Amino acid sequence: MISKQTIDKIFSTIRVEEIVGEYVQLKRAGSNYKGLSPFHEEKSPSFVVSPSKQIWKDFSTGKGGTAISFLMEIENFTYPEALRHAAKKYGIEIEEDQREFSEEAKNAQSERDLLYKIHEVANDYFQNFMWETEEGKSIGFAYFKERELKDDIIKKFQLGYSPEQKNAFTAHALEKGYTKEILEKSGLSIFPENAPNGIDRFRERVIFPIHSFSGRVLGFGARILKNNVKTAKYLNSPETEIYHKSNVLYGLNQSKQAISRKNICLLVEGYMDVISLHMSGIENVVASSGTSLTTEQIKLIKRLTENVTILFDGDNAGIKASFRSIDMLLTEGMNIRVLLFPEGDDPDSFARKHPQDYVEKFIENEAMDFIDFKAEILLKEAGNDPIKKAEAIRNIVKSVGFVQNALKREVYLKEVSNKFGLSEQSLFNELDVQKQIIQNQTQHVQQQKENVPVKMDIVPLDDDKGDPFLYDVLFMESKLVDHMLMFGDIVLKRTDENNGEYQITVIEEILHHFEEEGYEFLVKGNEIIINQVREGIKEDELRSGNFFVSFMDEQITSKVVDALIPPDELENWASRNIYPPNYGDKVAEQVKGDVLLHKYRYIDYLIKETAKELDQHSGSNEEKYFELIKKITLLKQASMKLSDIIEYSPIKGVYRERK
């Protein structure tokens, strides 16, 4: 178990803007950063990171928290896994509390945790076997050396080798206590009827680990080295609970910083293309690993940049098939360029032939926009056939139709107009036709998916808002707790009944109000926070927002972040020369007024609840009935007195004009 001292050190060292910045393209907005939500599809940024408060808030989904909770959310880390990941990033040594875990706790690991662990074990095994055994050196290591890879690159991508013995790794894993069931589910081992001891899926192959965005091993790609064997040249891990090939890009973990820094991503096809470009010093590159590009993969890139250059082999037979990828990239709002290498070359061979500067300049100078690229491919095929030429132009216009930004669409159509000597109006007409075709296709697919008649749903009222009295109390209860979180340690100057001056903190004043009223909290999260505040006061500690930021309870974290990053943080008013008053400029008046308003709302709520009770005792218990009548009378008197103090009209429901 990670010691408290280590956890405190991690929280005091890590920077939320740096950790979130690896997953989200952040732009400075006043004192904060803003970006597109990584959890929800959106066009306008609603994701805010506060460096001063070391928290983040996603207004599109309502999620928020610390750097650690962000890692847990986006990577499905457990709390300890997120802490270890952050500690590794910042070079913090993990200290463990030496505690003996119960057998029940040891067995409480989820299948998902076991899949991650067995892949770590396999990754270490394949690497160690290649570096430390005669077979590994003479076959696996020799292959990578033949491909001119340097030792540091081999280690950077954690390349390895699986031995010839058919169940070498399986026996190793079973010996470590992993079950046949988890080995089968991971895809690392197969247990056919004729081989009860198991067979290694990747035996006699060099190994390419496939990592998540954060660096966890999700699966493997493996290449066979023998030419006379009738089997697939490349073999990949099957789909598992942790590995979905459509959600992964090879090399993204090793390339994400360079992609973000250079603000462009090079997209290739194979493992060796990525590795060779890295070795030549070009690190902003990822591979789709031979699969068709997916929307999920594009979104991974879009977290870091909106600029993509696709690199193709000079004699790649699948170039025309790439048109679908271009349309998908355009749909996601990406800026695309395409590069064709000279015939006989691919990114791997070209990077090994030439120095870094030459390769970089070649990519920069020779890459075409998607219009020129499609025109070159399609018009070469069309030759002098006017019908084929018209079809080629229609295909290009169709791609322009996928561009989401109206201004970009117009610029692209002007480019097509100039290139082919066609009127802009005819191209706009064709664009409308293509957009209608796409829309019809989308609607047809959607209807097939749903395959159910459309009906009107009655949306139920929110339970709290269904009772306006309860809703008002809940609102004010939460608002007072927000004040404690946001301004808890601020000292207020007050005067007592004898005009004597005294000082009190926001936390103490609001807490005194709750205790004086014998108030029972209606929101569980608020009650937890208040109990923690009370514990803090006993220990001479004022526990406000910063204390609860690292409180690992999703409900509490969300509540605290809502208080510390209000919705107006989305706006950068200063950039428009607008300087509204800051929330909290008049804390003393806000706290005093809201305490009184909470009392007023709570009394109204008690009157309503007591009236319900009164109906139950009418005609059955006269003594109780008159006791409740008396209670309602006193509550109404208190309500009228409070309405005068706060200058509120309970009849009109508005504040009277102040004198």
PDB file of N, CA and C in Angstrom, residues 292-338:
ATOM      1  N   SER A 292      -8.021  -0.434 -40.866  1.00  0.00           N
ATOM      2  CA  SER A 292      -8.625   0.780 -41.411  1.00  0.00           C
ATOM      3  C   SER A 292      -8.726   1.820 -40.299  1.00  0.00           C
ATOM      4  N   LEU A 293      -8.444   3.061 -40.651  1.00  0.00           N
ATOM      5  CA  LEU A 293      -8.494   4.134 -39.658  1.00  0.00           C
ATOM      6  C   LEU A 293      -9.911   4.265 -39.107  1.00  0.00           C
ATOM      7  N   THR A 294     -10.012   4.443 -37.789  1.00  0.00           N
ATOM      8  CA  THR A 294     -11.332   4.548 -37.147  1.00  0.00           C
ATOM      9  C   THR A 294     -11.525   5.935 -36.541  1.00  0.00           C
ATOM     10  N   THR A 295     -12.782   6.269 -36.262  1.00  0.00           N
ATOM     11  CA  THR A 295     -13.108   7.548 -35.622  1.00  0.00           C
ATOM     12  C   THR A 295     -12.430   7.656 -34.269  1.00  0.00           C
ATOM     13  N   GLU A 296     -12.398   6.548 -33.521  1.00  0.00           N
ATOM     14  CA  GLU A 296     -11.773   6.558 -32.191  1.00  0.00           C
ATOM     15  C   GLU A 296     -10.290   6.893 -32.293  1.00  0.00           C
ATOM     16  N   GLN A 297      -9.606   6.337 -33.304  1.00  0.00           N
ATOM     17  CA  GLN A 297      -8.179   6.627 -33.493  1.00  0.00           C
ATOM     18  C   GLN A 297      -7.960   8.097 -33.857  1.00  0.00           C
ATOM     19  N   ILE A 298      -8.826   8.629 -34.697  1.00  0.00           N
ATOM     20  CA  ILE A 298      -8.713  10.043 -35.084  1.00  0.00           C
ATOM     21  C   ILE A 298      -8.869  10.935 -33.859  1.00  0.00           C
ATOM     22  N   LYS A 299      -9.803  10.579 -32.983  1.00  0.00           N
ATOM     23  CA  LYS A 299     -10.023  11.382 -31.777  1.00  0.00           C
ATOM     24  C   LYS A 299      -8.811  11.351 -30.852  1.00  0.00           C
ATOM     25  N   LEU A 300      -8.083  10.242 -30.842  1.00  0.00           N
ATOM     26  CA  LEU A 300      -6.845  10.180 -30.056  1.00  0.00           C
ATOM     27  C   LEU A 300      -5.835  11.203 -30.572  1.00  0.00           C
ATOM     28  N   ILE A 301      -5.719  11.288 -31.900  1.00  0.00           N
ATOM     29  CA  ILE A 301      -4.793  12.259 -32.500  1.00  0.00           C
ATOM     30  C   ILE A 301      -5.274  13.687 -32.217  1.00  0.00           C
ATOM     31  N   LYS A 302      -6.586  13.876 -32.318  1.00  0.00           N
ATOM     32  CA  LYS A 302      -7.149  15.228 -32.187  1.00  0.00           C
ATOM     33  C   LYS A 302      -6.944  15.807 -30.795  1.00  0.00           C
ATOM     34  N   ARG A 303      -6.738  14.948 -29.793  1.00  0.00           N
ATOM     35  CA  ARG A 303      -6.409  15.455 -28.462  1.00  0.00           C
ATOM     36  C   ARG A 303      -5.125  16.279 -28.499  1.00  0.00           C
ATOM     37  N   LEU A 304      -4.227  15.930 -29.436  1.00  0.00           N
ATOM     38  CA  LEU A 304      -2.898  16.539 -29.464  1.00  0.00           C
ATOM     39  C   LEU A 304      -2.730  17.560 -30.583  1.00  0.00           C
ATOM     40  N   THR A 305      -3.399  17.327 -31.718  1.00  0.00           N
ATOM     41  CA  THR A 305      -3.249  18.234 -32.863  1.00  0.00           C
ATOM     42  C   THR A 305      -4.398  18.019 -33.841  1.00  0.00           C
ATOM     43  N   GLU A 306      -4.666  19.042 -34.658  1.00  0.00           N
ATOM     44  CA  GLU A 306      -5.676  18.902 -35.713  1.00  0.00           C
ATOM     45  C   GLU A 306      -5.023  18.744 -37.084  1.00  0.00           C
ATOM     46  N   ASN A 307      -3.684  18.630 -37.108  1.00  0.00           N
ATOM     47  CA  ASN A 307      -2.946  18.556 -38.370  1.00  0.00           C
ATOM     48  C   ASN A 307      -2.368  17.160 -38.580  1.00  0.00           C
ATOM     49  N   VAL A 308      -2.705  16.542 -39.708  1.00  0.00           N
ATOM     50  CA  VAL A 308      -2.264  15.174 -40.007  1.00  0.00           C
ATOM     51  C   VAL A 308      -1.675  15.124 -41.409  1.00  0.00           C
ATOM     52  N   THR A 309      -0.502  14.485 -41.522  1.00  0.00           N
ATOM     53  CA  THR A 309       0.062  14.172 -42.842  1.00  0.00           C
ATOM     54  C   THR A 309       0.127  12.656 -42.967  1.00  0.00           C
ATOM     55  N   ILE A 310      -0.554  12.112 -43.985  1.00  0.00           N
ATOM     56  CA  ILE A 310      -0.570  10.664 -44.206  1.00  0.00           C
ATOM     57  C   ILE A 310       0.586  10.309 -45.130  1.00  0.00           C
ATOM     58  N   LEU A 311       1.402   9.336 -44.721  1.00  0.00           N
ATOM     59  CA  LEU A 311       2.566   8.913 -45.512  1.00  0.00           C
ATOM     60  C   LEU A 311       2.264   7.570 -46.173  1.00  0.00           C
ATOM     61  N   PHE A 312       2.382   7.516 -47.509  1.00  0.00           N
ATOM     62  CA  PHE A 312       2.101   6.290 -48.252  1.00  0.00           C
ATOM     63  C   PHE A 312       3.349   5.752 -48.945  1.00  0.00           C
ATOM     64  N   ASP A 313       3.394   4.415 -49.086  1.00  0.00           N
ATOM     65  CA  ASP A 313       4.437   3.788 -49.907  1.00  0.00           C
ATOM     66  C   ASP A 313       4.234   4.231 -51.351  1.00  0.00           C
ATOM     67  N   GLY A 314       5.334   4.307 -52.098  1.00  0.00           N
ATOM     68  CA  GLY A 314       5.249   4.725 -53.496  1.00  0.00           C
ATOM     69  C   GLY A 314       4.460   3.768 -54.358  1.00  0.00           C
ATOM     70  N   ASP A 315       4.464   2.458 -54.019  1.00  0.00           N
ATOM     71  CA  ASP A 315       3.753   1.484 -54.849  1.00  0.00           C
ATOM     72  C   ASP A 315       2.625   0.806 -54.066  1.00  0.00           C
ATOM     73  N   ASN A 316       2.080   1.525 -53.118  1.00  0.00           N
ATOM     74  CA  ASN A 316       1.035   0.958 -52.264  1.00  0.00           C
ATOM     75  C   ASN A 316      -0.258   0.765 -53.057  1.00  0.00           C
ATOM     76  N   ALA A 317      -0.708  -0.485 -53.101  1.00  0.00           N
ATOM     77  CA  ALA A 317      -1.916  -0.808 -53.869  1.00  0.00           C
ATOM     78  C   ALA A 317      -3.180  -0.300 -53.184  1.00  0.00           C
ATOM     79  N   GLY A 318      -3.074   0.049 -51.909  1.00  0.00           N
ATOM     80  CA  GLY A 318      -4.270   0.448 -51.162  1.00  0.00           C
ATOM     81  C   GLY A 318      -4.487   1.942 -51.093  1.00  0.00           C
ATOM     82  N   ILE A 319      -3.804   2.704 -51.964  1.00  0.00           N
ATOM     83  CA  ILE A 319      -3.915   4.163 -51.889  1.00  0.00           C
ATOM     84  C   ILE A 319      -5.354   4.626 -52.113  1.00  0.00           C
ATOM     85  N   LYS A 320      -6.033   4.051 -53.116  1.00  0.00           N
ATOM     86  CA  LYS A 320      -7.416   4.470 -53.385  1.00  0.00           C
ATOM     87  C   LYS A 320      -8.341   4.151 -52.211  1.00  0.00           C
ATOM     88  N   ALA A 321      -8.028   3.047 -51.538  1.00  0.00           N
ATOM     89  CA  ALA A 321      -8.835   2.671 -50.367  1.00  0.00           C
ATOM     90  C   ALA A 321      -8.679   3.692 -49.244  1.00  0.00           C
ATOM     91  N   SER A 322      -7.589   4.492 -49.312  1.00  0.00           N
ATOM     92  CA  SER A 322      -7.340   5.488 -48.262  1.00  0.00           C
ATOM     93  C   SER A 322      -8.296   6.672 -48.346  1.00  0.00           C
ATOM     94  N   PHE A 323      -9.017   6.799 -49.456  1.00  0.00           N
ATOM     95  CA  PHE A 323      -9.928   7.932 -49.609  1.00  0.00           C
ATOM     96  C   PHE A 323     -10.949   7.966 -48.471  1.00  0.00           C
ATOM     97  N   ARG A 324     -11.357   6.791 -48.014  1.00  0.00           N
ATOM     98  CA  ARG A 324     -12.307   6.731 -46.898  1.00  0.00           C
ATOM     99  C   ARG A 324     -11.699   7.364 -45.652  1.00  0.00           C
ATOM    100  N   SER A 325     -10.401   7.092 -45.413  1.00  0.00           N
ATOM    101  CA  SER A 325      -9.721   7.672 -44.249  1.00  0.00           C
ATOM    102  C   SER A 325      -9.667   9.186 -44.348  1.00  0.00           C
ATOM    103  N   ILE A 326      -9.438   9.689 -45.559  1.00  0.00           N
ATOM    104  CA  ILE A 326      -9.398  11.141 -45.766  1.00  0.00           C
ATOM    105  C   ILE A 326     -10.746  11.761 -45.409  1.00  0.00           C
ATOM    106  N   ASP A 327     -11.824  11.150 -45.877  1.00  0.00           N
ATOM    107  CA  ASP A 327     -13.167  11.674 -45.585  1.00  0.00           C
ATOM    108  C   ASP A 327     -13.457  11.639 -44.085  1.00  0.00           C
ATOM    109  N   MET A 328     -13.014  10.585 -43.409  1.00  0.00           N
ATOM    110  CA  MET A 328     -13.233  10.480 -41.958  1.00  0.00           C
ATOM    111  C   MET A 328     -12.459  11.565 -41.215  1.00  0.00           C
ATOM    112  N   LEU A 329     -11.221  11.799 -41.626  1.00  0.00           N
ATOM    113  CA  LEU A 329     -10.399  12.835 -41.000  1.00  0.00           C
ATOM    114  C   LEU A 329     -11.025  14.220 -41.198  1.00  0.00           C
ATOM    115  N   LEU A 330     -11.540  14.461 -42.390  1.00  0.00           N
ATOM    116  CA  LEU A 330     -12.188  15.749 -42.668  1.00  0.00           C
ATOM    117  C   LEU A 330     -13.448  15.919 -41.820  1.00  0.00           C
ATOM    118  N   THR A 331     -14.203  14.835 -41.659  1.00  0.00           N
ATOM    119  CA  THR A 331     -15.419  14.877 -40.842  1.00  0.00           C
ATOM    120  C   THR A 331     -15.109  15.274 -39.407  1.00  0.00           C
ATOM    121  N   GLU A 332     -13.964  14.835 -38.902  1.00  0.00           N
ATOM    122  CA  GLU A 332     -13.559  15.136 -37.521  1.00  0.00           C
ATOM    123  C   GLU A 332     -12.856  16.488 -37.401  1.00  0.00           C
ATOM    124  N   GLY A 333     -12.846  17.263 -38.494  1.00  0.00           N
ATOM    125  CA  GLY A 333     -12.295  18.615 -38.434  1.00  0.00           C
ATOM    126  C   GLY A 333     -10.781  18.684 -38.534  1.00  0.00           C
ATOM    127  N   MET A 334     -10.162  17.634 -39.088  1.00  0.00           N
ATOM    128  CA  MET A 334      -8.702  17.619 -39.198  1.00  0.00           C
ATOM    129  C   MET A 334      -8.247  18.309 -40.484  1.00  0.00           C
ATOM    130  N   ASN A 335      -7.033  18.872 -40.432  1.00  0.00           N
ATOM    131  CA  ASN A 335      -6.386  19.451 -41.614  1.00  0.00           C
ATOM    132  C   ASN A 335      -5.444  18.389 -42.181  1.00  0.00           C
ATOM    133  N   ILE A 336      -5.632  18.025 -43.453  1.00  0.00           N
ATOM    134  CA  ILE A 336      -4.943  16.846 -43.998  1.00  0.00           C
ATOM    135  C   ILE A 336      -4.007  17.201 -45.141  1.00  0.00           C
ATOM    136  N   ARG A 337      -2.843  16.574 -45.089  1.00  0.00           N
ATOM    137  CA  ARG A 337      -1.938  16.558 -46.236  1.00  0.00           C
ATOM    138  C   ARG A 337      -1.529  15.107 -46.476  1.00  0.00           C
ATOM    139  N   VAL A 338      -1.118  14.814 -47.703  1.00  0.00           N
ATOM    140  CA  VAL A 338      -0.779  13.431 -48.068  1.00  0.00           C
ATOM    141  C   VAL A 338       0.561  13.431 -48.788  1.00  0.00           C
TER     142      VAL A 338
END
